[in-house]
Coordinates of C-alpha atoms and ligand atoms in Angstrom, one line a residue:
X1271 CA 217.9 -125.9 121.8
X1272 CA 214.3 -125.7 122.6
X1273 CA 214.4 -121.7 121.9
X1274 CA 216.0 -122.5 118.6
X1275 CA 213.2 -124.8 117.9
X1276 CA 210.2 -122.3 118.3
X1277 CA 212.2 -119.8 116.9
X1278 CA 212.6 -121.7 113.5
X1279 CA 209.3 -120.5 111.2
X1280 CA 210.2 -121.9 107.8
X1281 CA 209.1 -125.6 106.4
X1282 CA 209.2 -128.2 108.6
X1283 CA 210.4 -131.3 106.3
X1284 CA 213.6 -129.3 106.2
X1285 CA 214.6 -129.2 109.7
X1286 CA 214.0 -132.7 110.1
X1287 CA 216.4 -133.6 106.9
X1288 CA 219.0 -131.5 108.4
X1289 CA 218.7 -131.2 112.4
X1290 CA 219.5 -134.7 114.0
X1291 CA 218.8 -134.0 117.1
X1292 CA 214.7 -133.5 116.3
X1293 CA 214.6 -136.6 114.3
X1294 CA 216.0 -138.5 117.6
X1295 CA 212.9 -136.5 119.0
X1296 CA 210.1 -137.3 116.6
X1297 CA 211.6 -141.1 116.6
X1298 CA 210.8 -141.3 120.2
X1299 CA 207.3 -140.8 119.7
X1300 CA 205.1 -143.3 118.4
X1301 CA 204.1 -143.6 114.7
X1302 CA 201.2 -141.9 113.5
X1303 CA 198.6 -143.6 111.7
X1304 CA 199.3 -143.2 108.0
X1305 CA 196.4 -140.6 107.3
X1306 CA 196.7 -138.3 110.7
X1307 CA 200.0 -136.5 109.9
X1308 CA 201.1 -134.6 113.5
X1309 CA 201.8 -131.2 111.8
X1310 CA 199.2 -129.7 109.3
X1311 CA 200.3 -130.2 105.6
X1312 CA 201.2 -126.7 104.6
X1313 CA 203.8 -126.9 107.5
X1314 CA 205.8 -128.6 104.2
X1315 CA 206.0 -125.3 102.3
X1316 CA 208.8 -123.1 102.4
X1317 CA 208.0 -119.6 103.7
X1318 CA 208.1 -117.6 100.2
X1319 CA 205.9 -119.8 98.8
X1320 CA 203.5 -119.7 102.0
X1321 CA 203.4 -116.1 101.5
X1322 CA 202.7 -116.4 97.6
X1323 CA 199.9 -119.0 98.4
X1324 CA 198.7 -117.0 101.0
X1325 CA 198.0 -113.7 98.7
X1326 CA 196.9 -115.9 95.6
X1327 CA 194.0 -117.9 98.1
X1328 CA 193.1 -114.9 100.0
X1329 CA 192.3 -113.3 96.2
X1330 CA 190.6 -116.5 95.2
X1331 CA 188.8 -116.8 98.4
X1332 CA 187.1 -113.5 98.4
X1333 CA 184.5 -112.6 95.1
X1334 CA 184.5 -109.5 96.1
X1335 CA 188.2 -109.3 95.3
X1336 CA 188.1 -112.1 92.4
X1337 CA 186.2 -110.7 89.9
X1338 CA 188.4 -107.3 89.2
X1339 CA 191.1 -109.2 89.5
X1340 CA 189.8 -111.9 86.7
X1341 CA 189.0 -108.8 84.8
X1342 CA 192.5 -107.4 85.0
X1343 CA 193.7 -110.3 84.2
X1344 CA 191.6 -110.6 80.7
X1345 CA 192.4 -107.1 79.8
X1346 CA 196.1 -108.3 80.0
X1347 CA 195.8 -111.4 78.2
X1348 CA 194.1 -109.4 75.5
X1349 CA 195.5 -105.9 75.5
X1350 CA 194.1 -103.2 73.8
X1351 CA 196.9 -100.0 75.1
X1352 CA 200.5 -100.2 76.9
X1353 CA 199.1 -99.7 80.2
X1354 CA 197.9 -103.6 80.2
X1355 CA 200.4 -104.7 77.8
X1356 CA 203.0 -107.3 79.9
X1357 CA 205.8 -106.1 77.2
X1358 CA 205.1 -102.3 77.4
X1359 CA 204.5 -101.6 81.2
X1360 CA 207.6 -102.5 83.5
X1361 CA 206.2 -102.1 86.4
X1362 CA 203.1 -104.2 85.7
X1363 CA 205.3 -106.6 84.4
X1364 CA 207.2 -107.0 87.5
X1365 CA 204.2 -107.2 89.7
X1366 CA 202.9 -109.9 87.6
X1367 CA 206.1 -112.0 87.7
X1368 CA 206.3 -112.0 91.3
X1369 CA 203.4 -112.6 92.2
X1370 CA 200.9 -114.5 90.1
X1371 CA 203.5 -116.3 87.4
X1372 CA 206.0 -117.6 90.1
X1373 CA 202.8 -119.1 91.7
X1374 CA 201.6 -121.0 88.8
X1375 CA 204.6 -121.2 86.4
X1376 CA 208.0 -122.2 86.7
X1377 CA 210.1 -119.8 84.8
X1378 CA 211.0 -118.0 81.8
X1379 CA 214.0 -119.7 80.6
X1380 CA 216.1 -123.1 81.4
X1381 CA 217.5 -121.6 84.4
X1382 CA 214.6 -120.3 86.0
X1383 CA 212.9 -123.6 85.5
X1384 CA 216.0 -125.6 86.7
X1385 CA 215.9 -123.8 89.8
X1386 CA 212.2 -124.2 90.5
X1387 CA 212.6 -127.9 89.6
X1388 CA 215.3 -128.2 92.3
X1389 CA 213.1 -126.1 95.1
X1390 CA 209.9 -128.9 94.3
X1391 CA 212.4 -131.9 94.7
X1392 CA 213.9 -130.7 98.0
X1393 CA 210.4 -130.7 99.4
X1394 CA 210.0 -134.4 98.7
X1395 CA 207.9 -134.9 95.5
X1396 CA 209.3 -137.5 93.4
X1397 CA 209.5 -135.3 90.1
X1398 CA 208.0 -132.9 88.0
X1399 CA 205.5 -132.7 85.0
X1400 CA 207.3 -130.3 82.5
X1401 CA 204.8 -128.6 80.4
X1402 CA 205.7 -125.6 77.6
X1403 CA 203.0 -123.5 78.4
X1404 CA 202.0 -122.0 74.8
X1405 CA 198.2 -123.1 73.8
X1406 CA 196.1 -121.6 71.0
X1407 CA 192.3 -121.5 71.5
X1408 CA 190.1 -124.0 70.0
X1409 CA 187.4 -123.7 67.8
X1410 CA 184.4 -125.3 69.5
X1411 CA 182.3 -126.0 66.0
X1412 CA 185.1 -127.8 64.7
X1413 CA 183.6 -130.9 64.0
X1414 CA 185.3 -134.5 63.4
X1415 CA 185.3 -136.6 60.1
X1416 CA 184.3 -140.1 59.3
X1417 CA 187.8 -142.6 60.4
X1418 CA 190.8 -142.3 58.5
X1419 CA 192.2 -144.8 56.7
X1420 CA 195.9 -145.1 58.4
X1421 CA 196.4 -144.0 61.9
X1422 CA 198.1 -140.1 62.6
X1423 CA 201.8 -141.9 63.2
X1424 CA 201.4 -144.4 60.5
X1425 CA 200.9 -141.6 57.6
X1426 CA 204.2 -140.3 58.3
X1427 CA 205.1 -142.8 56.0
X1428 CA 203.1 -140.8 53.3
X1429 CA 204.8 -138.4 50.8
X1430 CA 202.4 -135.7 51.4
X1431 CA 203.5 -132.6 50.2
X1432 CA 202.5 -129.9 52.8
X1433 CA 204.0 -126.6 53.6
X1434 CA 206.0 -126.0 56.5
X1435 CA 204.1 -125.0 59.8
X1436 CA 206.1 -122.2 61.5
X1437 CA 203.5 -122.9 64.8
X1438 CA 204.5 -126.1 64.0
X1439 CA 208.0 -125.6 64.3
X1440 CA 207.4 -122.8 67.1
X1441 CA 205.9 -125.8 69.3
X1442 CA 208.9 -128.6 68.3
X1443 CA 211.9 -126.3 69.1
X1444 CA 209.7 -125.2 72.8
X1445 CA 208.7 -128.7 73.4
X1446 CA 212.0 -130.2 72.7
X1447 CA 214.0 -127.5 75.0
X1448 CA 211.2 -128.6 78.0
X1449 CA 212.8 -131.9 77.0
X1450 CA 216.3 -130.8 78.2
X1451 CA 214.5 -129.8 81.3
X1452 CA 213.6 -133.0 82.8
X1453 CA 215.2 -135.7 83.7
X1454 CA 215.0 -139.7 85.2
X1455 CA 211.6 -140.1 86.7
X1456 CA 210.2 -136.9 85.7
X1457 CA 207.3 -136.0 82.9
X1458 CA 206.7 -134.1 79.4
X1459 CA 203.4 -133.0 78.9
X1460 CA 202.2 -132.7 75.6
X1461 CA 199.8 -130.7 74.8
X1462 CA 199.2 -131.3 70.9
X1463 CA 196.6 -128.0 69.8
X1464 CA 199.5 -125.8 71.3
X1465 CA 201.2 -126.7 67.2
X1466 CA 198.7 -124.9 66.1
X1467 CA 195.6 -124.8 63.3
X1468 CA 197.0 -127.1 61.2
X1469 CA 197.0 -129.8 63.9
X1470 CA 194.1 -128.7 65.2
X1471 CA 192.6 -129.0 61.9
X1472 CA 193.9 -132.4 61.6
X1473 CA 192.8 -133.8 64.9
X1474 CA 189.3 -132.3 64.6
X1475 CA 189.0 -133.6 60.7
X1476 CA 190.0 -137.2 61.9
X1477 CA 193.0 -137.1 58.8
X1478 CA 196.2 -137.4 59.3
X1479 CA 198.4 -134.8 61.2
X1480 CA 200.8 -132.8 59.1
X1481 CA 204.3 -135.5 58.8
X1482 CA 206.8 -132.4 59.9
X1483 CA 204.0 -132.9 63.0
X1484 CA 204.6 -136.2 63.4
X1485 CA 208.9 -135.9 62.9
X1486 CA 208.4 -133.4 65.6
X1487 CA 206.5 -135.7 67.9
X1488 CA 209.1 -138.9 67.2
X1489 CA 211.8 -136.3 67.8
X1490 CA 210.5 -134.8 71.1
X1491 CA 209.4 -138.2 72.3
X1492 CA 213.1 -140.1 71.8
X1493 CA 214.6 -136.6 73.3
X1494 CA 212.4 -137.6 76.2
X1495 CA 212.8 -141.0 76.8
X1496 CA 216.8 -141.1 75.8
X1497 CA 216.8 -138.4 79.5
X1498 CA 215.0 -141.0 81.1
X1499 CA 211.3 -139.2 81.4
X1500 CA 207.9 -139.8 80.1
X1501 CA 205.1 -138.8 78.5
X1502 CA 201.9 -137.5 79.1
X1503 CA 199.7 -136.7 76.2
X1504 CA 197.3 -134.2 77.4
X1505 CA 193.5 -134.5 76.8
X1506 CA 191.9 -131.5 75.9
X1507 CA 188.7 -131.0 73.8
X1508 CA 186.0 -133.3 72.8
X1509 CA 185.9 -132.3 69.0
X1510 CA 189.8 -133.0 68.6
X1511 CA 189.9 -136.0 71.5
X1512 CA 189.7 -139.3 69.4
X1513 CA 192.3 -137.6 67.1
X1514 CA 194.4 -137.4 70.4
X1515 CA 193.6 -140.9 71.1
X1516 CA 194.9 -142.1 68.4
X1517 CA 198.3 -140.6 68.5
X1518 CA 198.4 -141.6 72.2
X1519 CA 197.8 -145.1 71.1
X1520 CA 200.3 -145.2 68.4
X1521 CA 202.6 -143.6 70.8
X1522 CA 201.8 -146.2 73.7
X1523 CA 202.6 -149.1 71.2
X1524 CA 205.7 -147.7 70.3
X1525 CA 206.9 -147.0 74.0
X1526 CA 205.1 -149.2 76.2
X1527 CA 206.8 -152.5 75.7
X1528 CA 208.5 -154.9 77.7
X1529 CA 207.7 -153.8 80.8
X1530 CA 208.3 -149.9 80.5
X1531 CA 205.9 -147.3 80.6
X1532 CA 207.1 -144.4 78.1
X1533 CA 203.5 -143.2 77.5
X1534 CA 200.5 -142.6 79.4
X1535 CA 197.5 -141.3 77.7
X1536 CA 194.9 -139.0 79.1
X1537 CA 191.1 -139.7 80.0
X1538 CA 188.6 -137.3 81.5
X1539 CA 186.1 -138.7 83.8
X1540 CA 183.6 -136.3 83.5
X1541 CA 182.7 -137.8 80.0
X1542 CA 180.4 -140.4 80.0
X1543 CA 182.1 -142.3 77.5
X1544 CA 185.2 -142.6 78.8
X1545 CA 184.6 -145.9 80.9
X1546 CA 183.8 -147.3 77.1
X1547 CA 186.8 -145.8 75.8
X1548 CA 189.5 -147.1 78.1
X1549 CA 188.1 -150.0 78.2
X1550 CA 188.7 -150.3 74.2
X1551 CA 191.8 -149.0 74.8
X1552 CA 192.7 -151.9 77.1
X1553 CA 190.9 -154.2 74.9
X1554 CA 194.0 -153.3 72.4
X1555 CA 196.7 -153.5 74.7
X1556 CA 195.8 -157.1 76.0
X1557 CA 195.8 -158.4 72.3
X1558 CA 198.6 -156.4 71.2
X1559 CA 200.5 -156.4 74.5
X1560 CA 201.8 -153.1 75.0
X1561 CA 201.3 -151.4 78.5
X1562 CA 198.3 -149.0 78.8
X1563 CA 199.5 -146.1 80.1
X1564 CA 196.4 -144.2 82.4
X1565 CA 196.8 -140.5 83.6
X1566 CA 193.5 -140.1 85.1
X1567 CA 192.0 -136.4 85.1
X1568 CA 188.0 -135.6 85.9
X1569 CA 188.2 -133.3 82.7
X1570 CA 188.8 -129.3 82.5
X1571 CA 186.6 -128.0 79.6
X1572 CA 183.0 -128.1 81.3
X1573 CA 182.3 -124.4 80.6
X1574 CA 182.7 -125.1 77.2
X1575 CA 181.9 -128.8 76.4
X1576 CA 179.0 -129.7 75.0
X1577 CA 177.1 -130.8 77.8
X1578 CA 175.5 -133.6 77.7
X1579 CA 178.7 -135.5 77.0
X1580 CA 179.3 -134.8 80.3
X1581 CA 178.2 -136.7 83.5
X1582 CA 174.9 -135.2 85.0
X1583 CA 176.3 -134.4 87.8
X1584 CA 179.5 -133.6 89.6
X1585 CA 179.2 -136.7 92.3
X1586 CA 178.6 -138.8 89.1
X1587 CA 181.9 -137.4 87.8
X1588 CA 183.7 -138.2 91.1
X1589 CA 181.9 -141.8 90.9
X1590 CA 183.2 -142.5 87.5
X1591 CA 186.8 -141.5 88.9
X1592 CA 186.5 -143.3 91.6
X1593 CA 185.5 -146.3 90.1
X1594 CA 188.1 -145.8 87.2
X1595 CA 191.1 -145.5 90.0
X1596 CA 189.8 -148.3 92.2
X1597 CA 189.1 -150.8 89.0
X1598 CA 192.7 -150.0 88.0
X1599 CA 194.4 -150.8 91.4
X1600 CA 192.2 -153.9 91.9
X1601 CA 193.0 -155.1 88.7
X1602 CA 189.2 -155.7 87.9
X1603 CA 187.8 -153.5 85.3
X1604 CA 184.7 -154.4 83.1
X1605 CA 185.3 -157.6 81.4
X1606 CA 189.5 -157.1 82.7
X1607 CA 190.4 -159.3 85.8
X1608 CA 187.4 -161.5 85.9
X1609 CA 186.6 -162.9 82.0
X1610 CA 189.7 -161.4 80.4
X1611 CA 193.1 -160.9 81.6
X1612 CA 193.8 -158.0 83.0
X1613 CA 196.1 -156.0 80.6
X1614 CA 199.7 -154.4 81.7
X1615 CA 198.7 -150.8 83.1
X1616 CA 200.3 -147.9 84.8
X1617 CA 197.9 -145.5 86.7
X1618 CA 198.8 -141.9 87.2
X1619 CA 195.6 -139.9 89.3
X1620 CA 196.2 -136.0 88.5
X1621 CA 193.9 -135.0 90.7
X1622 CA 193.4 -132.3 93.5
X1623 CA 190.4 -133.8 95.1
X1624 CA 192.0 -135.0 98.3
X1625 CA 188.8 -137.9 98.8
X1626 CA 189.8 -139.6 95.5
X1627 CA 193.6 -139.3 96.5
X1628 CA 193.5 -140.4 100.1
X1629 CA 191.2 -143.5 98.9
X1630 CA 193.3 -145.0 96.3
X1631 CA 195.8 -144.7 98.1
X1632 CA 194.2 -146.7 101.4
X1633 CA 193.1 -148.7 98.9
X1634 CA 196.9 -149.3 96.8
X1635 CA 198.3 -149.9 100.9
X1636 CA 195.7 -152.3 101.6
X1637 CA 196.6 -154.4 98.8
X1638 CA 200.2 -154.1 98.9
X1639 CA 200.2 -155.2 102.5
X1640 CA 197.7 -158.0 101.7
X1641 CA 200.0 -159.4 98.9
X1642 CA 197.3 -158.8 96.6
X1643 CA 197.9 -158.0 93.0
X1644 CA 197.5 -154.0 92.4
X1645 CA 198.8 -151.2 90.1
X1646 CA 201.4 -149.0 90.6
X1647 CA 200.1 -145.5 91.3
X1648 CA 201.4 -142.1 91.1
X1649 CA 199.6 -138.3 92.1
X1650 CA 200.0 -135.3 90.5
X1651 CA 199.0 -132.0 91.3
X1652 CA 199.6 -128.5 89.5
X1653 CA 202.2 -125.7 90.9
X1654 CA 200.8 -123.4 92.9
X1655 CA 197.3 -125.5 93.6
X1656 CA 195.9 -128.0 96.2
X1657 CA 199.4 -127.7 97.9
X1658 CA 196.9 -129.0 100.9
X1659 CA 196.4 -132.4 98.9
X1660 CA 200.3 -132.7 97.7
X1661 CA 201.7 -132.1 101.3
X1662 CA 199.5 -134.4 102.7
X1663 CA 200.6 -137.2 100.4
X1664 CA 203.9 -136.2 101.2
X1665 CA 203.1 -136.9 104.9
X1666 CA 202.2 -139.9 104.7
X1667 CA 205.1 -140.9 102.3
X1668 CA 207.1 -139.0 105.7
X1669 CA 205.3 -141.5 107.9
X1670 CA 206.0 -144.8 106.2
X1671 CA 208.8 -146.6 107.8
X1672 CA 211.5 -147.3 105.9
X1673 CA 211.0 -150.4 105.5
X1674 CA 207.6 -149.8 103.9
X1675 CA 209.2 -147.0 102.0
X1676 CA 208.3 -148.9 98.4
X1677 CA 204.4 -147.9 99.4
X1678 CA 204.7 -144.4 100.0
X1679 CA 202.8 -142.7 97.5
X1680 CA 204.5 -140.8 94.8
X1681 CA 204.0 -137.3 94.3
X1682 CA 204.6 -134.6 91.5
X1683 CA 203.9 -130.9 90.7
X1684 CA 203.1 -130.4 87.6
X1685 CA 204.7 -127.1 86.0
X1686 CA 204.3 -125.0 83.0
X1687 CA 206.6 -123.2 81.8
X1688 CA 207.3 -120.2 79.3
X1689 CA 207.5 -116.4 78.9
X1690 CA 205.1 -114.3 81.2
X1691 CA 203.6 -113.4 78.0
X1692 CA 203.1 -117.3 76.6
X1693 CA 201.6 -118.0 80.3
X1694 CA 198.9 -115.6 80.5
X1695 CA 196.1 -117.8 78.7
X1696 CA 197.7 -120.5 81.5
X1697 CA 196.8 -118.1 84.7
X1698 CA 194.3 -117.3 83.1
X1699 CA 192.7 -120.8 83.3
X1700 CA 194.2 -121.3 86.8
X1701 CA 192.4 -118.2 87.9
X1702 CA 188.8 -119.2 86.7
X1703 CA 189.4 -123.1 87.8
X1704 CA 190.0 -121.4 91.5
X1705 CA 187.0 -119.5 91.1
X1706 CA 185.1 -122.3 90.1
X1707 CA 186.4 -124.5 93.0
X1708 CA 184.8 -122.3 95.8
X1709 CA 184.9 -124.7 98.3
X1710 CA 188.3 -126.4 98.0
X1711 CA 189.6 -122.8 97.9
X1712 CA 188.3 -121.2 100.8
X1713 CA 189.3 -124.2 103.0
X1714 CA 192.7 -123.9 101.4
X1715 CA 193.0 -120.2 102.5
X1716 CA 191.9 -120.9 106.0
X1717 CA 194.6 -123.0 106.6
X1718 CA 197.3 -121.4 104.8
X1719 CA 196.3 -118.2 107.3
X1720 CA 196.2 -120.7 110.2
X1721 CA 199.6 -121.6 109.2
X1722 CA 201.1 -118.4 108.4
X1723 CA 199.5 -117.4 112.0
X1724 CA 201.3 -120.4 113.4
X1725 CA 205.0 -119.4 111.9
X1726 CA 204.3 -115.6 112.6
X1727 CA 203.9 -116.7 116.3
X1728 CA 207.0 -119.1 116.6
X1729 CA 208.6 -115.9 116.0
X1730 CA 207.7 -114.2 119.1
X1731 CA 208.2 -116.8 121.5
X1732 CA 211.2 -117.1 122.9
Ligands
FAD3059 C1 198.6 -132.8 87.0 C2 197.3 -132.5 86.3 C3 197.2 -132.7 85.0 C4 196.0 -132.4 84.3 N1 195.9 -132.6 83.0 C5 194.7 -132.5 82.3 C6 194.5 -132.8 81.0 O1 195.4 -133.3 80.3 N2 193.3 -132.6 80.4 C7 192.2 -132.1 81.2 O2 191.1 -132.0 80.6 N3 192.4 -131.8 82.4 C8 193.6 -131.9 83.0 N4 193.7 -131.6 84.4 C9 192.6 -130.8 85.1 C10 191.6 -131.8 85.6 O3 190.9 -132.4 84.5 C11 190.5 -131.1 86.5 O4 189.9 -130.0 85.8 C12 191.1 -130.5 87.8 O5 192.1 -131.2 88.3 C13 189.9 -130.4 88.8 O6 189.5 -131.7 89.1 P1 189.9 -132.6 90.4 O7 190.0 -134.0 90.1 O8 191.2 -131.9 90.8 O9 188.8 -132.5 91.5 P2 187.5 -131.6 91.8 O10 187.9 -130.2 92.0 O11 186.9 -132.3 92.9 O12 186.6 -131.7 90.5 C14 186.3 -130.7 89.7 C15 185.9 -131.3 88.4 O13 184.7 -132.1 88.5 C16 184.0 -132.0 87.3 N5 182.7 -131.4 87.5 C17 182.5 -130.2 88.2 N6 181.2 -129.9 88.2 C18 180.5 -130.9 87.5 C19 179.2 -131.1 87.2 N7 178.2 -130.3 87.6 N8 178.9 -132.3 86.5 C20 179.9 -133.1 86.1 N9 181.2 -132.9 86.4 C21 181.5 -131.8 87.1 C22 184.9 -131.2 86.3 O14 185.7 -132.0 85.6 C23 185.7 -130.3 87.2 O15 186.9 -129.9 86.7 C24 194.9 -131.9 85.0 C25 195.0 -131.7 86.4 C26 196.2 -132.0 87.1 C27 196.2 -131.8 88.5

C-alpha cells in the first residue's frame, strides 16, 4: 500500500475522493490551520495540465524567451503570409492548440468546452465563467456624449429604424450557444464591444444601443437565467464604461429581485472613481431595492487608459480593492451600514492577487463564526493563470470540516472559449498580462518546477 502511495504522481485531491484508506489516514492527523494547507497547492492539478503550466511559466518567466515568443505571437494574430496564418499552416496550427490555447481557452466547439468544464469541476471549483472569446479593438479617442434621455434597455421600446448588425448578430448567436454551455451555479460573461462598432459606437456616444442589441441581450440573458446561471457584465474601457454601467444597471433591476442575484456588474479598482461610482450604484439599489450585484476586478486596460484616471500607484490600487472587498463583507461602506442601510449585495472578487483573496476571506470566516452580519463571497480566477491562488482556496475549502462546509470559499475558473482563430487577440492579452506580472509569475514557475520535481521523484521511489 505504501509503494502504491509514492508511486502515484498525479493530483492529489483525486486520490483522496477515491482511495479510502488515505482519507482514514489524513483523518487521523490533526486539522491544519485553515491557511497552512499540508501539501503545496499545485499538488491539485492534474498532470497534463502541470506539464502545460509548467512550459507556459517557464516561457513567461524567462525575458529572454518572452519577448520572441510575444513577437510570434503578434505576427500570428496579425498575419501577413501562410507561414503565420493559424488557417493556412497545419502544423503551426497544431502546435498552437496544444499548447498555448488549451492553456488559456476551453475549446473550439460545445464538446470541447463541455469536456474542459467537467475536468475544472472534478478538481473542486464550484463552477465556471463561460466567456465567447471574440473582441473587436476599441478605439481609444472615442469620446462619450452628454446623458441620454432614456436608459440603453428602456429605448428598446423605441421604433428606431436601424439596419441589421451582422457583428451584432455574429455576437447573439456565439453568446447564446456559451449559454447552452453553462449550467446551475455557473457564469456568462458578457463582454458587450465584442457586438461590434455599432455598440461600440453607442456605448461611447452615451445613446442608446442598437434595439436588435438590446433583443439580443434580453434573449441571451433569459437563455441564461432559465439554465440556472448568471451574469457578469464585463467592464472594459473607460470611454465606453458608463454606457456599460448603465446596461448593467438596467439589467440588475430586472434580475436582482427578491432575493436572487441574476446580475453582477463589473468595477475596476484601479480607477479612482470607482469608490464614487459603486457607491451611487448602491445609492440606487437601496431606494429601488434590487440587489447590487459586485464582481470586483483591479482593472485590465492600464497600458492604454488614460492615466490619470487611474490610481497613482499600484499599492493605492490594491488599497482601493481592499477597502472595496472588506467594506462589502462588513457591510459598512461610505454612508452604507452606519447612516444608511446597507443595500442587498453580492460580492464576487476576480482576482489573482493571493493577499486580497486570503484576506477577505479571513475576514468573511471571522464574521461568519462571530455571527456577524457579512456578504456572501465568491473568487474567480482565469484558466490557465494564478492556479497557485485557486488551489489554495480550494485547500482551505478541503480543510473546513464538514460541518463548517457552508464557509468554504467558493471558487471558479473563468474560461473563454472560441475558434483558435477567435482566441488569438485573448492569448494574446494573457501573454502581455504574464509579462507584466513579473513577480507573480516567476514565483508561480518556481513552484510548478518544485512540484513537477516532486511527482517526477515519486516515480522513482519504490
Ligand atoms: C475572473 C476574472 C474576470 C476579470 N474580468 C475583468 C473585467 O471584466 N474587466 C477588467 O478590466 N478586468 C477584468 N479582469 C482582469 C483584472 O482586472 C486584472 O487585470 C487582473 O486580474 C490582474 O489583477 P489582480 O487583481 O489579479 O492582481 P495584481 O496582479 O496584484 O494586480 C495587477 C493590477 O494592478 C493594477 N496596477 C498595476 N500597476 C499599477 C500602477 N502602477 N498603478 C495603479 N494600478 C496598477 C492593474 O489593474 C493591474 O492589472 C478579470 C480577472 C479575472 C481573474
Amino acid at each position: 500500500m505504501a509503494s502504491r502511495l509514492r508511486l502515484r504522481v498525479g493530483p492529489l485531491r483525486s486520490a483522496t475522493a477515491t482511495t479510502p484508506w488515505l482519507c482514514r489516514a489524513q483523518s487521523r492527523v490533526a486539522a491544519p490551520k485553515p491557511e497552512e494547507p499540508q501539501l503545496p497547492p499545485h499538488s491539485l492539478l492534474p498532470n497534463a495540465m502541470l506539464w502545460r503550466s509548467l512550459l507556459v511559466a517557464t516561457i513567461s518567466s524567462h525575458p529572454w524567451l518572452l519577448t520572441p515568443a510575444l513577437r510570434l505571437l503578434s505576427l500570428i494574430v496579425h498575419p501577413r503570409g501562410s507561414l503565420f496564418d493559424v488557417n493556412q499552416n497545419p502544423v503551426l496550427r497544431r502546435f498552437l492548440k496544444t499548447t498555448f490555447y488549451n492553456h488559456f481557452c476551453a475549446g473550439e466547439n460545445a464538446v470541447e468546452v463541455t469536456n474542459t468544464i467537467g475536468r475544472i469541476k472534478t478538481m473542486g471549483f464550484k463552477g465556471v465563467i463561460l466567456t465567447y472569446a471574440r473582441e473587436i479593438v476599441v478605439d481609444a479617442s472615442s469620446q462619450p456624449a452628454s446623458d441620454p434621455a432614456t436608459t440603453p434597455l428602456e429605448s428598446a421600446t423605441r421604433e428606431t429604424v436601424q439596419a441589421k448588425s451582422p457583428e451584432i448578430e455574429a455576437w447573439r448567436e456565439g453568446v447564446l450557444e456559451t449559454a447552452e454551455m453553462v449550467g446551475t451555479g455557473d457564469f456568462l460573461a458578457l463582454k458587450l464591444t465584442g457586438a461590434g462598432p455599432l455598440v461600440m459606437q453607442a456605448l461611447s456616444s452615451g445613446q442608446p444601443l442598437p434595439r436588435q442589441m438590446i433583443l439580443a441581450i434580453n434573449d441571451i440573458c433569459a437563455r441564461a437565467v432559465q439554465r440556472g446561471a448568471r451574469i457578469f457584465v464585463d467592464a472594459e474601457q473607460q470611454s465606453i464604461q458608463s454606457g456599460i454601467d448603465r446596461v448593467a444597471l438596467d439589467l440588475m433591476r430586472q434580475y436582482n429581485r427578491n432575493g436572487t442575484t441574476g446580475v453582477y456588474n463589473t468595477y475596476q479598482a484601479y480607477l479612482k472613481s470607482t469608490p464614487q461610482t459603486l457607491l451611487s450604484h448602491m445609492d440606487l439599489s437601496e431606494r429601488e431595492g434590487f440587489t447590487v450585484g459586485v464582481k470586483l476586478v483591479r482593472g485590465a486596460y492600464i497600458n492604454s487608459e488614460p492615466r490619470h484616471l487611474i490610481n497613482d500607484t499600484k499599492s493605492a490600487t490594491d488599497d482601493s480593492y481592499n477597502a472595496i472587498a472588506a467594506g462589502i463583507l462588513r457591510r459598512q461602506y461610505g454612508p452604507f451600514g452606519t447612516q444608511r442601510r446597507f443595500p442587498p449585495a453580492d460580492l464576487f472578487l476576480a482576482t489573482h492577487n493571493r493577499q486580497s483573496a486570503l484576506a477577505a476571506n479571513r475576514l468573511y470566516q471571522e464574521r461568519m463564526a462571530a455571527a456577524q452580519p457579512t456578504t456572501k463571497v465568491q473568487y474567480g480566477q482565469l484558466l490557465g493563470m494564478a492556479d497557485e491562488v485557486s488551489c489554495r482556496l480550494l485547500q482551505l475549502r478541503e480543510n473546513n470540516s464538514i460541518e463548517s462546509r457552508t464557509t468554504s470559499p467558493e471558487v471558479y475558473k473563468c474560461l473563454s472559449w472560441g475558434t483558435l482563430g477567435d482566441c488569438l487577440s485573448y492569448l494574446l492579452r494573457r501573454a502581455v498580462e504574464n509579462r507584466d506580472a513579473v513577480g507573480r509569475t516567476r514565483q508561480e514557475y518556481i513552484a510548478l518546477r518544485a512540484e513537477a520535481g516532486r511527482r517526477i521523484r515519486n516515480l522513482f521511489k519504490v
